[in-house]
Amino acid sequence: MHPTHRPRRLRTDGVRPLVSETDVSASDLVAPVFVDATTDERVPIETMPGHERVPVDQAVERVEEIRETGVEGVILFGIPESKDPEGTRAYAKDGVVQRAIRAIAADTDAYVIGDVCLCEYTSHGHCGIVEERAETDPTLTVKNDETLELLADIAVSQADAGADMVAPSAMTDGQVRAIREALDDAGHESVALMSYAAKYESAFYGPFRDAADGAPAFGDRRHYQMDPANRREALREARMDAQEGADVLMVKPGLPYLDVIADLRTEFDHPIAAYNVSGEYAMLHAAAEKEWLDLEATAYESLLSLKRAGADLIITYFAEDIADRL
Ligand code: PBG
């Protein structure tokens, strides 16, 4: 008796690459960059080994390091010199991210994406204007419609500085339309928009909140970010963002939400982005430090899995390391 089928025939070293369905290349990856207005030297981020907050005057150098590995896309996050309840430093012409974008756009060929949110800039750490009494009443948090104007101001200020793409991550209803309209009114019709369409209220953001100093001072983000229990809701969110004019639809986090990435891939023709978040990065590093996992192999397999699920592009803290190896 011989087996009727022998899938193992296609697993030899000679033929494996010919029949491989998915791959990861440097051109799929976007590297996060943290620019910090409170320091004049690079500060390592403890929970994210290998990553640093860099002062604005080193933003260009930092981006050139990334480009040397073959990665051309960067997404910028800022740590402002001061915070206030309205997050005014998020949309200031001379804000930390705006200054960095201006320098990077002038001096490099990188593709520059601005993260559009308020949590790094507000004194309370929420992603928008909060209700009076929110501090004492956990059912009150971000005022949706008032926040829209500020998000639009952030996006326009980043586009004015030279951003190629803006990526709203505040989970404010109507943010894609508000930002698209404001960009077009300001003459930035060619600036692209990638929406964090399905952004979950995830415990995997922990290390980022240290890195960008954006943890909420009270309450949590469950009134605006999505419930991790919900899969169909992601399709509704993505459909609204697509209708409002998003060019790229993102799912965040990545690995725990492969089903959601796959759903969006089947449902939409838009490019799909996955955000392989700080916790996904930190946990592999922690395990590798104990020599329980091989860092490079697990990082590569993670990115490959995100591609296999349907992501076209991946925002990842592994971008440089993996691109270097490819
Ligand atoms: C918020 C924002 C967050 C991340 C990117 N933009 C986190 C949050 O909601 O606290 C997280 C990224 C990561 O964990 O890598 N504007």
mmCIF file of C-alpha atoms and ligand atoms in Angstrom:
data_model
loop_
_atom_site.group_PDB
_atom_site.id
_atom_site.type_symbol
_atom_site.label_atom_id
_atom_site.label_comp_id
_atom_site.label_asym_id
_atom_site.label_seq_id
_atom_site.Cartn_x
_atom_site.Cartn_y
_atom_site.Cartn_z
ATOM 1 C CA MET A 1 0.000 0.000 0.000
ATOM 2 C CA HIS A 2 1.371 3.390 -1.022
ATOM 3 C CA PRO A 3 -0.102 6.699 0.159
ATOM 4 C CA THR A 4 -2.196 8.313 -2.591
ATOM 5 C CA HIS A 5 -0.886 11.766 -1.744
ATOM 6 C CA ARG A 6 2.613 12.772 -0.752
ATOM 7 C CA PRO A 7 2.696 16.469 0.159
ATOM 8 C CA ARG A 8 6.220 15.852 1.440
ATOM 9 C CA ARG A 9 7.450 15.824 -2.191
ATOM 10 C CA LEU A 10 7.146 19.597 -2.205
ATOM 11 C CA ARG A 11 9.007 20.087 1.063
ATOM 12 C CA THR A 12 12.532 19.398 -0.143
ATOM 13 C CA ASP A 13 14.965 22.291 -0.039
ATOM 14 C CA GLY A 14 15.031 22.488 -3.824
ATOM 15 C CA VAL A 15 11.320 23.040 -4.326
ATOM 16 C CA ARG A 16 10.209 24.691 -1.063
ATOM 17 C CA PRO A 17 10.962 28.224 -2.261
ATOM 18 C CA LEU A 18 9.154 27.611 -5.548
ATOM 19 C CA VAL A 19 5.921 26.640 -3.847
ATOM 20 C CA SER A 20 6.124 29.060 -0.932
ATOM 21 C CA GLU A 21 2.932 31.136 -0.718
ATOM 22 C CA THR A 22 4.069 34.058 1.402
ATOM 23 C CA ASP A 23 7.198 36.019 2.114
ATOM 24 C CA VAL A 24 8.327 39.022 4.075
ATOM 25 C CA SER A 25 10.461 41.698 2.524
ATOM 26 C CA ALA A 26 11.906 44.962 3.766
ATOM 27 C CA SER A 27 9.500 46.844 1.509
ATOM 28 C CA ASP A 28 6.541 45.494 3.542
ATOM 29 C CA LEU A 29 7.775 46.963 6.804
ATOM 30 C CA VAL A 30 7.292 50.248 8.625
ATOM 31 C CA ALA A 31 9.530 51.144 11.570
ATOM 32 C CA PRO A 32 8.230 53.207 14.519
ATOM 33 C CA VAL A 33 10.402 56.156 15.585
ATOM 34 C CA PHE A 34 10.023 57.990 18.905
ATOM 35 C CA VAL A 35 11.088 61.623 18.928
ATOM 36 C CA ASP A 36 11.449 63.219 22.329
ATOM 37 C CA ALA A 37 11.448 66.949 23.034
ATOM 38 C CA THR A 38 12.549 66.441 26.643
ATOM 39 C CA THR A 39 16.021 65.107 25.964
ATOM 40 C CA ASP A 40 19.114 66.083 24.013
ATOM 41 C CA GLU A 41 20.510 62.594 23.887
ATOM 42 C CA ARG A 42 19.118 59.189 22.986
ATOM 43 C CA VAL A 43 17.285 57.420 25.798
ATOM 44 C CA PRO A 44 16.928 53.625 25.649
ATOM 45 C CA ILE A 45 13.378 52.325 26.127
ATOM 46 C CA GLU A 46 13.679 49.746 28.857
ATOM 47 C CA THR A 47 10.672 47.629 27.941
ATOM 48 C CA MET A 48 11.591 47.592 24.253
ATOM 49 C CA PRO A 49 15.224 46.495 23.973
ATOM 50 C CA GLY A 50 17.015 48.042 21.001
ATOM 51 C CA HIS A 51 14.639 51.024 20.796
ATOM 52 C CA GLU A 52 15.326 54.563 21.932
ATOM 53 C CA ARG A 53 13.649 57.923 22.182
ATOM 54 C CA VAL A 54 15.692 60.292 20.082
ATOM 55 C CA PRO A 55 15.968 64.083 20.282
ATOM 56 C CA VAL A 56 14.603 65.986 17.276
ATOM 57 C CA ASP A 57 18.068 66.866 16.022
ATOM 58 C CA GLN A 58 18.819 63.157 15.677
ATOM 59 C CA ALA A 59 15.609 62.242 13.869
ATOM 60 C CA VAL A 60 17.238 62.341 10.436
ATOM 61 C CA GLU A 61 20.157 60.207 11.607
ATOM 62 C CA ARG A 62 17.749 57.715 13.171
ATOM 63 C CA VAL A 63 15.745 57.450 9.942
ATOM 64 C CA GLU A 64 18.933 56.983 7.902
ATOM 65 C CA GLU A 65 19.895 54.050 10.159
ATOM 66 C CA ILE A 66 16.539 52.478 9.397
ATOM 67 C CA ARG A 67 16.841 53.092 5.661
ATOM 68 C CA GLU A 68 20.234 51.395 5.595
ATOM 69 C CA THR A 69 18.493 48.124 6.418
ATOM 70 C CA GLY A 70 16.217 48.528 3.393
ATOM 71 C CA VAL A 71 13.149 49.731 5.307
ATOM 72 C CA GLU A 72 11.756 52.898 3.696
ATOM 73 C CA GLY A 73 8.647 53.527 5.788
ATOM 74 C CA VAL A 74 8.693 55.155 9.220
ATOM 75 C CA ILE A 75 5.864 56.116 11.581
ATOM 76 C CA LEU A 76 6.532 58.900 14.052
ATOM 77 C CA PHE A 77 5.439 59.194 17.666
ATOM 78 C CA GLY A 78 6.256 62.200 19.815
ATOM 79 C CA ILE A 79 7.015 62.911 23.432
ATOM 80 C CA PRO A 80 6.250 66.646 23.831
ATOM 81 C CA GLU A 81 8.024 69.177 26.054
ATOM 82 C CA SER A 82 4.793 69.733 27.996
ATOM 83 C CA LYS A 83 1.269 68.335 28.257
ATOM 84 C CA ASP A 84 -2.101 69.974 28.876
ATOM 85 C CA PRO A 85 -5.759 68.875 28.885
ATOM 86 C CA GLU A 86 -6.252 69.781 25.199
ATOM 87 C CA GLY A 87 -2.993 68.243 23.995
ATOM 88 C CA THR A 88 -2.030 71.486 22.265
ATOM 89 C CA ARG A 89 1.515 70.319 21.531
ATOM 90 C CA ALA A 90 0.062 67.628 19.253
ATOM 91 C CA TYR A 91 -0.988 70.179 16.621
ATOM 92 C CA ALA A 92 1.568 72.924 17.204
ATOM 93 C CA LYS A 93 3.469 74.017 14.120
ATOM 94 C CA ASP A 94 6.687 73.664 16.099
ATOM 95 C CA GLY A 95 5.586 70.490 17.899
ATOM 96 C CA VAL A 96 8.122 67.712 18.341
ATOM 97 C CA VAL A 97 6.694 65.505 15.581
ATOM 98 C CA GLN A 98 6.147 68.412 13.189
ATOM 99 C CA ARG A 99 9.789 69.499 13.588
ATOM 100 C CA ALA A 100 11.023 65.949 13.092
ATOM 101 C CA ILE A 101 8.845 65.419 9.999
ATOM 102 C CA ARG A 102 10.073 68.673 8.492
ATOM 103 C CA ALA A 103 13.701 67.574 8.898
ATOM 104 C CA ILE A 104 13.134 64.000 7.704
ATOM 105 C CA ALA A 105 11.138 65.116 4.665
ATOM 106 C CA ALA A 106 13.808 67.654 3.739
ATOM 107 C CA ASP A 107 16.851 65.429 4.233
ATOM 108 C CA THR A 108 15.814 61.842 3.446
ATOM 109 C CA ASP A 109 13.767 59.852 0.929
ATOM 110 C CA ALA A 110 11.924 57.940 3.635
ATOM 111 C CA TYR A 111 8.150 57.521 3.393
ATOM 112 C CA VAL A 112 6.939 59.428 6.437
ATOM 113 C CA ILE A 113 3.776 58.516 8.343
ATOM 114 C CA GLY A 114 2.431 60.596 11.223
ATOM 115 C CA ASP A 115 0.488 58.869 13.995
ATOM 116 C CA VAL A 116 -2.515 61.102 14.671
ATOM 117 C CA CYS A 117 -3.582 60.894 18.297
ATOM 118 C CA LEU A 118 -3.660 62.935 21.490
ATOM 119 C CA CYS A 119 -2.723 60.494 24.250
ATOM 120 C CA GLU A 120 0.979 61.361 24.263
ATOM 121 C CA TYR A 121 0.112 65.057 24.510
ATOM 122 C CA THR A 122 -2.752 65.297 26.999
ATOM 123 C CA SER A 123 -2.037 65.670 30.708
ATOM 124 C CA HIS A 124 -4.676 63.001 31.457
ATOM 125 C CA GLY A 125 -3.298 60.599 28.816
ATOM 126 C CA HIS A 126 -6.601 60.021 27.010
ATOM 127 C CA CYS A 127 -6.904 60.124 23.219
ATOM 128 C CA GLY A 128 -9.038 63.255 23.131
ATOM 129 C CA ILE A 129 -10.805 65.961 25.109
ATOM 130 C CA VAL A 130 -12.285 64.413 28.242
ATOM 131 C CA GLU A 131 -15.575 65.217 29.909
ATOM 132 C CA GLU A 132 -15.517 67.340 33.044
ATOM 133 C CA ARG A 133 -15.802 64.951 35.993
ATOM 134 C CA ALA A 134 -14.287 62.088 33.946
ATOM 135 C CA GLU A 135 -11.711 61.715 36.677
ATOM 136 C CA THR A 136 -14.311 60.681 39.221
ATOM 137 C CA ASP A 137 -16.871 59.064 36.961
ATOM 138 C CA PRO A 138 -15.493 56.100 35.034
ATOM 139 C CA THR A 139 -18.428 56.085 32.595
ATOM 140 C CA LEU A 140 -17.299 59.437 31.178
ATOM 141 C CA THR A 141 -14.258 59.766 28.991
ATOM 142 C CA VAL A 142 -13.526 61.285 25.626
ATOM 143 C CA LYS A 143 -15.908 63.773 24.011
ATOM 144 C CA ASN A 144 -16.136 62.441 20.514
ATOM 145 C CA ASP A 145 -17.111 65.379 18.337
ATOM 146 C CA GLU A 146 -14.940 67.991 20.020
ATOM 147 C CA THR A 147 -11.971 65.693 19.599
ATOM 148 C CA LEU A 148 -12.528 65.448 15.834
ATOM 149 C CA GLU A 149 -11.425 69.028 15.257
ATOM 150 C CA LEU A 150 -8.201 68.511 17.143
ATOM 151 C CA LEU A 151 -7.414 65.322 15.235
ATOM 152 C CA ALA A 152 -7.963 67.194 11.988
ATOM 153 C CA ASP A 153 -5.610 69.946 13.198
ATOM 154 C CA ILE A 154 -2.931 67.360 14.033
ATOM 155 C CA ALA A 155 -3.213 65.734 10.622
ATOM 156 C CA VAL A 156 -3.033 69.056 8.763
ATOM 157 C CA SER A 157 -0.045 70.212 10.825
ATOM 158 C CA GLN A 158 1.776 66.964 10.025
ATOM 159 C CA ALA A 159 0.917 67.252 6.337
ATOM 160 C CA ASP A 160 2.091 70.889 6.351
ATOM 161 C CA ALA A 161 5.385 69.644 7.759
ATOM 162 C CA GLY A 162 5.740 67.166 4.899
ATOM 163 C CA ALA A 163 4.157 63.886 6.030
ATOM 164 C CA ASP A 164 3.323 61.513 3.167
ATOM 165 C CA MET A 165 0.603 59.735 5.123
ATOM 166 C CA VAL A 166 -1.355 60.284 8.321
ATOM 167 C CA ALA A 167 -2.643 57.488 10.536
ATOM 168 C CA PRO A 168 -5.422 58.359 12.982
ATOM 169 C CA SER A 169 -5.344 56.042 16.004
ATOM 170 C CA ALA A 170 -7.729 57.708 18.453
ATOM 171 C CA MET A 171 -10.799 55.535 17.695
ATOM 172 C CA THR A 172 -12.977 58.646 17.522
ATOM 173 C CA ASP A 173 -16.135 58.084 15.465
ATOM 174 C CA GLY A 174 -15.962 60.010 12.204
ATOM 175 C CA GLN A 175 -12.226 60.711 12.421
ATOM 176 C CA VAL A 176 -11.427 59.524 8.911
ATOM 177 C CA ARG A 177 -13.954 61.824 7.295
ATOM 178 C CA ALA A 178 -13.037 64.796 9.479
ATOM 179 C CA ILE A 179 -9.347 64.371 8.682
ATOM 180 C CA ARG A 180 -9.846 63.714 4.955
ATOM 181 C CA GLU A 181 -11.958 66.852 4.623
ATOM 182 C CA ALA A 182 -9.500 68.989 6.538
ATOM 183 C CA LEU A 183 -6.567 67.692 4.491
ATOM 184 C CA ASP A 184 -8.362 68.363 1.230
ATOM 185 C CA ASP A 185 -9.425 71.843 2.366
ATOM 186 C CA ALA A 186 -5.790 72.593 3.161
ATOM 187 C CA GLY A 187 -4.630 71.477 -0.276
ATOM 188 C CA HIS A 188 -3.215 68.155 0.938
ATOM 189 C CA GLU A 189 -5.316 65.955 -1.324
ATOM 190 C CA SER A 190 -2.310 63.750 -2.129
ATOM 191 C CA VAL A 191 -1.501 62.962 1.500
ATOM 192 C CA ALA A 192 -2.654 59.383 2.122
ATOM 193 C CA LEU A 193 -4.698 58.222 5.086
ATOM 194 C CA MET A 194 -4.242 54.920 6.889
ATOM 195 C CA SER A 195 -6.895 54.357 9.505
ATOM 196 C CA TYR A 196 -6.416 52.301 12.625
ATOM 197 C CA ALA A 197 -9.797 50.845 11.640
ATOM 198 C CA ALA A 198 -9.932 48.015 14.154
ATOM 199 C CA LYS A 199 -7.945 49.075 17.176
ATOM 200 C CA TYR A 200 -8.635 46.925 20.196
ATOM 201 C CA GLU A 201 -8.464 47.857 23.862
ATOM 202 C CA SER A 202 -5.462 45.618 24.346
ATOM 203 C CA ALA A 203 -3.141 44.784 27.204
ATOM 204 C CA PHE A 204 -0.371 44.333 24.622
ATOM 205 C CA TYR A 205 0.185 48.114 24.438
ATOM 206 C CA GLY A 206 1.882 48.225 27.853
ATOM 207 C CA PRO A 207 5.492 48.755 26.756
ATOM 208 C CA PHE A 208 4.490 51.469 24.264
ATOM 209 C CA ARG A 209 2.748 53.443 26.957
ATOM 210 C CA ASP A 210 6.053 53.487 28.841
ATOM 211 C CA ALA A 211 7.943 54.385 25.689
ATOM 212 C CA ALA A 212 5.666 57.249 24.713
ATOM 213 C CA ASP A 213 4.543 58.131 28.216
ATOM 214 C CA GLY A 214 0.897 57.895 27.181
ATOM 215 C CA ALA A 215 -0.825 55.757 29.803
ATOM 216 C CA PRO A 216 -4.179 57.193 30.915
ATOM 217 C CA ALA A 217 -3.906 58.925 34.305
ATOM 218 C CA PHE A 218 -7.344 57.602 35.272
ATOM 219 C CA GLY A 219 -9.773 55.095 33.792
ATOM 220 C CA ASP A 220 -8.954 53.137 30.659
ATOM 221 C CA ARG A 221 -9.673 53.237 26.945
ATOM 222 C CA ARG A 222 -12.566 50.796 26.871
ATOM 223 C CA HIS A 223 -15.090 53.484 25.961
ATOM 224 C CA TYR A 224 -13.387 54.174 22.654
ATOM 225 C CA GLN A 225 -11.123 51.265 21.714
ATOM 226 C CA MET A 226 -12.730 48.008 20.585
ATOM 227 C CA ASP A 227 -13.681 45.094 22.791
ATOM 228 C CA PRO A 228 -11.224 42.209 22.161
ATOM 229 C CA ALA A 229 -14.222 39.867 22.167
ATOM 230 C CA ASN A 230 -15.603 41.340 18.942
ATOM 231 C CA ARG A 231 -14.838 40.102 15.456
ATOM 232 C CA ARG A 232 -17.803 41.205 13.318
ATOM 233 C CA GLU A 233 -17.592 44.718 14.729
ATOM 234 C CA ALA A 234 -14.180 45.076 13.066
ATOM 235 C CA LEU A 235 -15.862 44.724 9.678
ATOM 236 C CA ARG A 236 -18.338 47.476 10.564
ATOM 237 C CA GLU A 237 -15.507 49.766 11.681
ATOM 238 C CA ALA A 238 -13.512 49.033 8.531
ATOM 239 C CA ARG A 239 -16.540 49.586 6.281
ATOM 240 C CA MET A 240 -17.180 53.022 7.810
ATOM 241 C CA ASP A 241 -13.538 54.019 7.429
ATOM 242 C CA ALA A 242 -13.460 52.799 3.841
ATOM 243 C CA GLN A 243 -16.588 54.835 3.068
ATOM 244 C CA GLU A 244 -15.106 57.884 4.796
ATOM 245 C CA GLY A 245 -12.089 57.696 2.515
ATOM 246 C CA ALA A 246 -9.371 55.643 4.208
ATOM 247 C CA ASP A 247 -6.695 54.490 1.737
ATOM 248 C CA VAL A 248 -5.327 51.728 3.983
ATOM 249 C CA LEU A 249 -7.141 49.805 6.731
ATOM 250 C CA MET A 250 -5.224 48.699 9.804
ATOM 251 C CA VAL A 251 -5.765 46.038 12.433
ATOM 252 C CA LYS A 252 -4.054 46.439 15.782
ATOM 253 C CA PRO A 253 -2.609 44.476 17.613
ATOM 254 C CA GLY A 254 -1.393 41.882 15.103
ATOM 255 C CA LEU A 255 -0.785 38.342 16.268
ATOM 256 C CA PRO A 256 -3.722 37.990 18.679
ATOM 257 C CA TYR A 257 -6.035 39.288 15.910
ATOM 258 C CA LEU A 258 -5.083 37.213 12.849
ATOM 259 C CA ASP A 259 -8.746 36.286 12.347
ATOM 260 C CA VAL A 260 -9.618 39.957 12.030
ATOM 261 C CA ILE A 261 -6.826 40.554 9.511
ATOM 262 C CA ALA A 262 -8.060 37.587 7.485
ATOM 263 C CA ASP A 263 -11.654 38.897 7.595
ATOM 264 C CA LEU A 264 -10.629 42.326 6.352
ATOM 265 C CA ARG A 265 -8.484 40.753 3.645
ATOM 266 C CA THR A 266 -11.483 38.811 2.302
ATOM 267 C CA GLU A 267 -13.928 41.676 2.606
ATOM 268 C CA PHE A 268 -11.923 44.622 1.189
ATOM 269 C CA ASP A 269 -9.709 45.371 -1.786
ATOM 270 C CA HIS A 270 -7.871 48.035 0.194
ATOM 271 C CA PRO A 271 -4.336 47.406 1.353
ATOM 272 C CA ILE A 272 -4.463 45.935 4.851
ATOM 273 C CA ALA A 273 -1.927 46.913 7.497
ATOM 274 C CA ALA A 274 -1.141 45.053 10.704
ATOM 275 C CA TYR A 275 0.454 46.642 13.754
ATOM 276 C CA ASN A 276 2.763 44.161 15.461
ATOM 277 C CA VAL A 277 2.622 46.057 18.757
ATOM 278 C CA SER A 278 5.038 46.726 21.580
ATOM 279 C CA GLY A 279 3.835 43.813 23.735
ATOM 280 C CA GLU A 280 4.328 41.374 20.862
ATOM 281 C CA TYR A 281 7.884 42.665 20.585
ATOM 282 C CA ALA A 282 8.595 42.732 24.305
ATOM 283 C CA MET A 283 7.407 39.204 24.978
ATOM 284 C CA LEU A 284 9.703 37.650 22.386
ATOM 285 C CA HIS A 285 12.624 39.657 23.737
ATOM 286 C CA ALA A 286 11.868 38.598 27.307
ATOM 287 C CA ALA A 287 11.664 34.921 26.340
ATOM 288 C CA ALA A 288 14.821 35.162 24.227
ATOM 289 C CA GLU A 289 16.694 36.759 27.102
ATOM 290 C CA LYS A 290 15.943 33.648 29.131
ATOM 291 C CA GLU A 291 17.024 31.571 26.125
ATOM 292 C CA TRP A 292 13.592 30.031 25.966
ATOM 293 C CA LEU A 293 12.944 31.171 22.394
ATOM 294 C CA ASP A 294 15.061 32.039 19.387
ATOM 295 C CA LEU A 295 14.442 35.744 18.861
ATOM 296 C CA GLU A 296 15.163 36.025 15.164
ATOM 297 C CA ALA A 297 13.227 32.897 14.209
ATOM 298 C CA THR A 298 10.145 33.773 16.260
ATOM 299 C CA ALA A 299 10.192 37.375 15.063
ATOM 300 C CA TYR A 300 10.363 36.262 11.435
ATOM 301 C CA GLU A 301 7.615 33.689 11.936
ATOM 302 C CA SER A 302 5.435 36.381 13.549
ATOM 303 C CA LEU A 303 5.776 38.699 10.569
ATOM 304 C CA LEU A 304 5.271 35.846 8.130
ATOM 305 C CA SER A 305 2.053 34.896 9.945
ATOM 306 C CA LEU A 306 0.749 38.443 9.664
ATOM 307 C CA LYS A 307 1.444 38.369 5.933
ATOM 308 C CA ARG A 308 -0.159 34.935 5.570
ATOM 309 C CA ALA A 309 -3.294 36.149 7.342
ATOM 310 C CA GLY A 310 -3.570 38.880 4.720
ATOM 311 C CA ALA A 311 -1.560 41.924 5.765
ATOM 312 C CA ASP A 312 0.174 43.817 2.960
ATOM 313 C CA LEU A 313 2.244 45.976 5.240
ATOM 314 C CA ILE A 314 3.339 45.621 8.845
ATOM 315 C CA ILE A 315 4.288 48.235 11.398
ATOM 316 C CA THR A 316 6.805 46.501 13.617
ATOM 317 C CA TYR A 317 9.607 47.178 16.087
ATOM 318 C CA PHE A 318 11.393 44.234 14.448
ATOM 319 C CA ALA A 319 11.571 46.077 11.108
ATOM 320 C CA GLU A 320 15.280 46.860 11.145
ATOM 321 C CA ASP A 321 16.425 43.534 12.589
ATOM 322 C CA ILE A 322 14.402 41.439 10.178
ATOM 323 C CA ALA A 323 15.183 43.587 7.157
ATOM 324 C CA ASP A 324 18.855 43.318 8.015
ATOM 325 C CA ARG A 325 18.621 39.552 7.993
ATOM 326 C CA LEU A 326 16.713 39.348 4.690
HETATM 327 C C1 PBG B 1 -2.242 55.571 20.735
HETATM 328 C C2 PBG B 1 -1.333 54.541 20.290
HETATM 329 C C3 PBG B 1 -1.028 53.381 20.997
HETATM 330 C C4 PBG B 1 -0.131 52.661 20.241
HETATM 331 C C5 PBG B 1 0.115 53.368 19.083
HETATM 332 N N1 PBG B 1 -0.665 54.555 19.120
HETATM 333 C C6 PBG B 1 -1.402 52.868 22.284
HETATM 334 C C7 PBG B 1 -2.524 53.063 23.116
HETATM 335 O O1 PBG B 1 -3.688 53.016 22.732
HETATM 336 O O2 PBG B 1 -2.205 53.238 24.282
HETATM 337 C C8 PBG B 1 0.428 51.350 20.679
HETATM 338 C C9 PBG B 1 1.513 50.812 19.938
HETATM 339 C C10 PBG B 1 2.186 49.663 20.541
HETATM 340 O O3 PBG B 1 1.810 49.109 21.596
HETATM 341 O O4 PBG B 1 3.172 49.288 19.936
HETATM 342 N N2 PBG B 1 -2.273 56.676 20.020
#
